[in-house]
Amino acid sequence: MKNTIKITILFLFITIGGCEKEFLITFPTNQISGEQITAASQLNPGLQSANVAGIYATMYDDNAGGVDDHEDFGQKSTDIKLDLLSGDMALARKGYSRWAAISEFQTTEDFTHFHNYANWRYYYKIIFAANIVIDGLGGNDFVPETDDAKSFLGQALAARAYGYLYLSQMYVNDPSTLSKEVLPIYTDTQTPNVAKSTLSDVYTLIESDLTKAIEYLDDFSRGDKSQINKWVAHGLLAYAYGAKGDFANMASNAAAVINSGEFSLMTPSQIVFQGDNNAGGFNNVNNATGAMWGVDITADQGLGLVSFWGQMDIYSYSYQWAGNYKTMDAGLYAMINDDDYRKDQFVDFNGFPYFPSNKFYHEGRTIGGQRQVTADLIYMRVAEMYLLAAEGFADSGDLVNAKIHLKTLVDDRLKTGTSAYIDGMNKAELLDEIKLQSRIELWGEGKSYFRVKRRKETITRGTNWLDFPGTSYAFDNEKLTFEIPEEEIRDNPLLADQN
Amino acid sequence: MKKMFLMTLSLMLFAFSGWSQKTVTGIVTDESGLPLPGASVVEKGTSNGVITDFDGNYSIKAVEGAILSISFIGYQDADVTVLSDVLNISLEPGVALEEVIVTTGYSSIRGKSFTGSAKIVSSENISSKNVTNITQALAGEVAGVQVVNSSGQPGTTSTISIRGTGSVNGNTSPLIVLDGVPFSGSLNSINPQDIESTVALKDASATAIYGSRGANGVIVINTRKGSSQKSRMSIQVRSGSNMDLLPRYDYIQSPEEYIGYIWEGQYNKAVLGGSTDPIADANANLYGNNGIDPNYNIWNENGASLIDPVTRKTLPGVTRRYNPENWSDYAFQDAQRQEVNLNISGGSDTTTYYTSLGFVDDVGYSINSDFKRYSARLNLSNRPKEWLSTNTRLGYSYQETNNGGQSSDSGSVFWVTTNVPSIYPLFMRDSDGNKIDDPYYGGYRYDYADEGQARGFAPLTNAIGDANLGIRETIGHNFNGNFEINLDLAEGLTLENRFGLQYTLNNRDNVNEPFYSSSKGQGGYVFKSKDQYFNFTLFNGLKYIKDLDESNLEILVAHESTRWERNYMSSSMYKLVEPMGREFSNAVISNPPSSYTQDYALESYLGRIAYSISNKYFVDFTMRRDGTSRFVNNKWGTFGSVGLSWAISDEAFFQSQNIFSSMKVRTSYGVLGEQRVGYYTGYNLFDVSNLNNNISLAFASKGNPDLTWEKSNQFGIGLDFSVGSFAQASIDYFNKDVEDLLFSRRVGPSVGYASIQVNDGALVNKGIELDVNFHVIDTDDFKLDIRVLAASIQNELTQMPLDPATGEEKLLNVNGYFAQAKGRSLYDFYIRESAGVNPDNGAAMWSVSYVDADNNGAFDSGEEILSLYDHKIQNPDDVILTSTTEVYTEATKKFNDKSSYPDLAGSFSLNAEYKGFDFTALFLYSLGGYGYDSAYANLMRNVRQNADYNLHTDISGRWQQPGDVTDVPRLDLNTQINQGSTSTRFLTSSDYLSLSSLRVGYSINESALEEIGVSSLRLFFTGDNLMMLSKRKGYNPTTAASGNTSWYNYNPLSTVTFGANINF
């Protein structure tokens, strides 16, 4: 009897102690693994689009560049850096020392500085995410048949081109030196570190990716403005052609967007606060008729201080409010016609002039008010296309078309006057006017930097700068170009030298 | 009853064993005179022995002149010579490893036969310290064990490492085993007063049985049990203070001194900018848009008439508008520590019990930081049948922790108190310089710099206001239970079953009030999280023990499985009704919630054979196969060890010398594994988020499905010996070859990710450990012991991981301040070298190595070598010259021949007893290491024009005019960029000497107590962390394993208490 009990108990423990085969298989729930995505995709084919959406989610991630700094939040942090470098945005007060390293040219002369790493990491992360989609579909030679496959591949190719486009401008002193070896190129997710390719090869890849993207996205009707459609791809291609000096193609691609009729210029009530809190275009991508590409931010994205709004808007809980003042350059402000609506975008705050508080503002308009960011982000506007088309036509000698495009924009921006003053301009005068209009129209949007490089301009800082007021810098000055980060030179055995 | 029978029987047997013997009788007692039942009394060199009865009585036949050896677990052995018929013997408490039972979880092994390196920490050394958990109490108790106490927050657990760093990126902390079961809960839930013994297992033989989890050593903790012979009640009360005794950095506290430095910075900046009138420029810019916000001018003068340009100090006669507060005065408080413990134990023949209640209230010296714990324990042992025994151990604790002001940002009170320039007031001032009443909370309104003023330092925040006005509370429930059922199946064969579980629930509430905090714009904010941990381990094993004539055999085969799970959930809302309401019903707008689960599982099959011959030679073999869920494709690994030990002192030849009174040598070799590397590193991971209400999956990190076990081959040899009655010592040598290192290999970020976890590379850890206890004085009245612990550990990477881009070993893996390279230690500094200050212009200089490309005999920009180590290997023919540069980014990174590993570290302690008094002092030391003192570097920075940071008093030695020879560069408001960036300038010797623990006790004479029914009473004074001597005031190298510092650091508490122990 006693032995029977013992044997029963023994058997009981052995049964409990034995493990199922699945015992040692666990999966994450905080993030998701590639294996889970594959398994879930069989049940939910729509998930393939989630990898594409992931590219866009990285663009506003508050640690997109992997440095966990409050100046690291993807595309819009690049936009602030580029406007500071191009001289249109002045750092007028250094509370918390935010952006001081850009203003003081520390970043661009110090390859150890974190901004160099953050941009580099961010754009290559976008490229990697695009390559995940491309690899997943079948690689670079894959020819899509279905509408879904076309739209996924088209978006991924355009996103990859976007990554290389920004890198090719930000990390190269003179983006017309085609034979210079400048950037490593990766077109899949498997290749380990490689050596630098020439700028010419980079441009070739960008053109080819965007050309294919335009083809694949031809029938794509996007769900919202966060997605790249063929017009965004045209816009990116216009910038790419401009970068290498092909102004005719820059004009034609920009004009293609305008002629599509998909977008209309933002109205004065959208671009400047005129008493209606809810009319603003820059905090609402769906209000903004001119927004070609942007994202509708909701509380679900969990953005706060570490965001465009946390840096630029006094009506948000922001550094802009806390004493880190990013204002318009005094010299540029002086050049704005008093009759121009856009002059009203820039107002005084706390005794300092030229705050962009009537351009970028949270609709609540309570000082320090927006804590949880729900104001939207805009990456590309049709106004850029008018300016690119005008510049491209002008440079190619087609002054008539150039003036038509420029005047359309200017007419929309003047309160009482007209654009007739443009009619009599010669080519040089016209290009100067296009430059001025683009500096005013696109202030704070990171786009002037591309023009400075493509037109080989020299920039001059105004009197309201804390650092180097009144000094000038040529477009290819080291101070205006980012450095390949120390980590790349150190950890990529095939890349040893700075550009 | 049974014992009585045995006693009688043995007496009868011995009665017949010869007439040349006499009968010796006596009582064996403990140090306080209480009888010790069950002590063994053996005639040395024979098998003649008895055990004492309930009243400690024994009776044994022995010839005159024979030596009786008396032993009892937990007491030192005593040898007495038979000279009379009555021998009463009092045993001293204490532990000699030789005679103690080493409970290693799967087996209880008599110390003598133990082949591994183990160190028992006596419960007295733990319970007498002012600690709330055992981790801090281990400091200085075991050679080769490092305890890092990273924070003074009451209730913090310290991190422990044994025998150095055994992994690059895997976990390096030891496994904790509580009452035989691997423990993954918080050690803070175990009341140190409930701990009977703590054993640190250091080498392969000791740890192999834990296989996968023992590669970094094992800490075995056993809680108290009751005794079937004695019922006891014991009460301990102690009360005292927590203080901030350890020194802080010498930062500038005078606003007049500070403002002079900013003015000087303006002046130097103007000079460097080519100004024609730098004095006028400095005067004009001191306050204003290019300087400090004029709202913070605390003087009755404007910037132009404040500073004497010659002395660079405020002009005589300058008066203040108001006196800004010293922020420290409002950040730190008088803090109390109270502790009460009660335990009751006892039992009968079949059941023993131990039950306890404990309460500790520990308040930190920083405001709003405290820890309260209520703990209870019940340990029950049962033997309901001859063949069935059970052990049940249940512990529960309830904890309340407040840790306000300790975030790693501008909310840190430690950051602000040291680093706020003394010109800034804590409380807001009106235009007349008067403080403003706070209309919401009473008192004065904290200056949050949120009314348009731009304080250069931490605008919009006030860490002290936040800590006072916000809620940062965690309430925790901890339960741990171990259940053991053992069945005797046959003679010597036992089925052992253990089930252990730990459950923890931490409820965290954070409230930011609505009027001043960072949530002002939202109308206040409340955050709640529920963080739940569950871990269970199931062990089933068959153990066979066979006693043969001359030898002993023990065999164990077992299966063990462990599962660990964490469930986290949090949410937050804003716009609060009541400013300090902490429930969601008190708020109206919701943020998105989040929740997730993390888990891992382990499964093991193991076997162990232990064999001993003549009680002199011991050998054991262990084999073990482990599987883990953390690896995707290669889950399983096989590990094992072999250990030998030899009790030399039991050999006949040993008796012929009289220097050594005991000696044992032991050695072991084993292969162990490590797998703690993140739960899901095998997979490519994506972040899941919402994009316009669609799913988006953003790439987050690169996984490696082929990742598998890191293997460490450990060899150890040790010698334990006693020199007469003068000293006991242990010496250990170990060598730990770790291969297939879990290595986070950095890649050029252009591939799309920055690093990938691989199994590659190898390292060696080797070292010598020494533990000597000298009995300097040993008389009846006065005893003095000096104990010295020392460990010297070396670490070297013997193989670097392969770089797939080249197919060759990576030359260099730079990791923060350190770089890893073949032949170097994991923690060799690889930073730019400071070359002092240029006496002509005051600029900081750094060393640059260069190749003189243009042969002009001088360094030119562009010729610099950025990273020396790899350059030399790749360009062996280069002629490398050295010069200096004032441009930081031209300077060369190189090995500085300094390591954060000390050459020697350990402790020494004094133990003295005089009559009823006892005294103990424990000192910790470390020699030969270096740390990067970044908190100091931050205070020596080139401050900006808006007074963004405080300065260290060492700034007074800065360069001021051409010709000044100094190592502190000029102040120029960041005109020379990177002036204070990482370089050898702030590399600091981490040598230190600290007084870790001091105690004085007095035991009151028993006879005086008997009348009041008390069996013993001890009064004591205890002080912890009383002194720290290091290279620089404020630099505490013990708060981080690397010896580096952080400016957010809550310096460990110094605690002084008085208390009493009463036993009934």
Short mmCIF file of N, CA and C in Angstrom, two decimals, chain B residues 406-460:
data_model
loop_
_atom_site.label_atom_id
_atom_site.label_comp_id
_atom_site.label_asym_id
_atom_site.label_seq_id
_atom_site.Cartn_x
_atom_site.Cartn_y
_atom_site.Cartn_z
N GLN B 406 14.35 62.31 -8.77
CA GLN B 406 15.47 61.46 -9.15
C GLN B 406 15.47 61.07 -10.62
N SER B 407 14.78 61.83 -11.44
CA SER B 407 14.82 61.52 -12.87
C SER B 407 16.18 61.91 -13.43
N SER B 408 16.51 61.34 -14.58
CA SER B 408 17.80 61.67 -15.20
C SER B 408 17.61 62.82 -16.19
N ASP B 409 17.08 63.91 -15.67
CA ASP B 409 16.90 65.09 -16.51
C ASP B 409 16.78 66.30 -15.59
N SER B 410 16.20 67.39 -16.07
CA SER B 410 16.18 68.61 -15.26
C SER B 410 15.30 68.45 -14.02
N GLY B 411 14.66 67.30 -13.86
CA GLY B 411 13.89 67.04 -12.64
C GLY B 411 14.72 66.45 -11.52
N SER B 412 16.03 66.31 -11.71
CA SER B 412 16.87 65.69 -10.69
C SER B 412 17.31 66.73 -9.67
N VAL B 413 16.98 66.54 -8.40
CA VAL B 413 17.42 67.51 -7.39
C VAL B 413 18.94 67.45 -7.20
N PHE B 414 19.55 66.30 -7.50
CA PHE B 414 21.01 66.20 -7.35
C PHE B 414 21.71 66.97 -8.44
N TRP B 415 21.14 66.94 -9.62
CA TRP B 415 21.71 67.72 -10.72
C TRP B 415 21.59 69.22 -10.41
N VAL B 416 20.40 69.65 -10.00
CA VAL B 416 20.23 71.09 -9.82
C VAL B 416 21.01 71.63 -8.63
N THR B 417 21.07 70.90 -7.52
CA THR B 417 21.71 71.49 -6.35
C THR B 417 23.19 71.75 -6.59
N THR B 418 23.86 70.88 -7.33
CA THR B 418 25.28 71.09 -7.59
C THR B 418 25.49 72.02 -8.77
N ASN B 419 24.62 71.93 -9.75
CA ASN B 419 24.92 72.54 -11.04
C ASN B 419 24.20 73.85 -11.32
N VAL B 420 23.31 74.28 -10.43
CA VAL B 420 22.65 75.57 -10.69
C VAL B 420 23.62 76.69 -10.34
N PRO B 421 23.84 77.64 -11.25
CA PRO B 421 24.69 78.77 -10.89
C PRO B 421 24.08 79.51 -9.70
N SER B 422 24.94 79.94 -8.79
CA SER B 422 24.45 80.49 -7.52
C SER B 422 23.76 81.84 -7.70
N ILE B 423 23.73 82.38 -8.92
CA ILE B 423 23.03 83.65 -9.14
C ILE B 423 21.53 83.45 -9.29
N TYR B 424 21.10 82.19 -9.41
CA TYR B 424 19.67 81.96 -9.64
C TYR B 424 18.95 81.61 -8.34
N PRO B 425 17.85 82.29 -8.05
CA PRO B 425 17.11 82.01 -6.81
C PRO B 425 16.22 80.78 -6.98
N LEU B 426 15.94 80.14 -5.86
CA LEU B 426 15.00 79.01 -5.89
C LEU B 426 13.56 79.52 -5.99
N PHE B 427 13.31 80.63 -5.30
CA PHE B 427 11.95 81.18 -5.31
C PHE B 427 11.89 82.39 -6.24
N MET B 428 10.76 82.54 -6.89
CA MET B 428 10.55 83.63 -7.83
C MET B 428 10.58 84.97 -7.08
N ARG B 429 11.09 86.00 -7.75
CA ARG B 429 11.15 87.33 -7.14
C ARG B 429 10.32 88.32 -7.96
N ASP B 430 9.72 89.28 -7.25
CA ASP B 430 9.05 90.36 -7.99
C ASP B 430 10.09 91.42 -8.33
N SER B 431 9.64 92.54 -8.94
CA SER B 431 10.60 93.51 -9.43
C SER B 431 11.40 94.15 -8.29
N ASP B 432 10.86 94.07 -7.07
CA ASP B 432 11.61 94.62 -5.94
C ASP B 432 12.53 93.58 -5.30
N GLY B 433 12.52 92.40 -5.85
CA GLY B 433 13.37 91.37 -5.29
C GLY B 433 12.73 90.60 -4.15
N ASN B 434 11.41 90.79 -3.95
CA ASN B 434 10.73 90.07 -2.87
C ASN B 434 10.18 88.74 -3.36
N LYS B 435 10.15 87.77 -2.46
CA LYS B 435 9.55 86.48 -2.79
C LYS B 435 8.04 86.65 -2.94
N ILE B 436 7.44 85.77 -3.69
CA ILE B 436 6.01 85.87 -4.00
C ILE B 436 5.30 84.71 -3.33
N ASP B 437 4.17 85.01 -2.70
CA ASP B 437 3.42 83.94 -2.05
C ASP B 437 2.82 83.00 -3.09
N ASP B 438 2.85 81.73 -2.79
CA ASP B 438 2.21 80.75 -3.67
C ASP B 438 0.72 80.69 -3.35
N PRO B 439 -0.15 81.08 -4.28
CA PRO B 439 -1.57 81.12 -3.97
C PRO B 439 -2.21 79.73 -3.88
N TYR B 440 -1.53 78.70 -4.39
CA TYR B 440 -2.16 77.38 -4.44
C TYR B 440 -1.75 76.48 -3.28
N TYR B 441 -0.46 76.45 -3.01
CA TYR B 441 0.02 75.47 -2.04
C TYR B 441 0.58 76.10 -0.78
N GLY B 442 0.54 77.44 -0.71
CA GLY B 442 1.13 78.10 0.46
C GLY B 442 2.64 78.21 0.31
N GLY B 443 3.27 78.91 1.23
CA GLY B 443 4.71 79.12 1.13
C GLY B 443 5.03 80.08 0.00
N TYR B 444 6.26 80.02 -0.48
CA TYR B 444 6.65 80.90 -1.58
C TYR B 444 6.59 80.16 -2.90
N ARG B 445 6.43 80.94 -3.93
CA ARG B 445 6.32 80.37 -5.25
C ARG B 445 7.70 80.01 -5.80
N TYR B 446 7.88 78.74 -6.19
CA TYR B 446 9.16 78.33 -6.78
C TYR B 446 9.36 79.03 -8.10
N ASP B 447 10.60 79.31 -8.42
CA ASP B 447 10.89 79.96 -9.70
C ASP B 447 11.00 78.90 -10.79
N TYR B 448 9.95 78.78 -11.58
CA TYR B 448 9.97 77.84 -12.71
C TYR B 448 10.47 78.54 -13.98
N ALA B 449 10.80 79.81 -13.88
CA ALA B 449 11.26 80.57 -15.05
C ALA B 449 10.28 80.41 -16.21
N ASP B 450 9.01 80.51 -15.89
CA ASP B 450 8.01 80.29 -16.93
C ASP B 450 7.15 81.53 -17.18
N GLU B 451 7.65 82.69 -16.72
CA GLU B 451 6.88 83.91 -16.92
C GLU B 451 7.63 84.84 -17.87
N GLY B 452 8.28 84.28 -18.85
CA GLY B 452 8.97 85.10 -19.84
C GLY B 452 10.44 85.30 -19.53
N GLN B 453 10.85 85.04 -18.29
CA GLN B 453 12.28 85.17 -17.99
C GLN B 453 12.99 83.95 -18.57
N ALA B 454 14.24 84.13 -18.91
CA ALA B 454 14.98 83.02 -19.52
C ALA B 454 16.17 82.68 -18.65
N ARG B 455 15.93 81.84 -17.66
CA ARG B 455 17.04 81.38 -16.84
C ARG B 455 17.93 80.50 -17.71
N GLY B 456 19.23 80.76 -17.72
CA GLY B 456 20.13 79.99 -18.58
C GLY B 456 20.17 78.53 -18.20
N PHE B 457 19.95 78.25 -16.93
CA PHE B 457 20.02 76.88 -16.43
C PHE B 457 18.60 76.35 -16.25
N ALA B 458 18.30 75.27 -16.94
CA ALA B 458 17.05 74.53 -16.75
C ALA B 458 15.80 75.43 -16.71
N PRO B 459 15.59 76.29 -17.72
CA PRO B 459 14.38 77.10 -17.72
C PRO B 459 13.12 76.23 -17.75
N LEU B 460 12.04 76.78 -17.26
CA LEU B 460 10.72 76.13 -17.24
C LEU B 460 10.63 74.98 -16.25
#
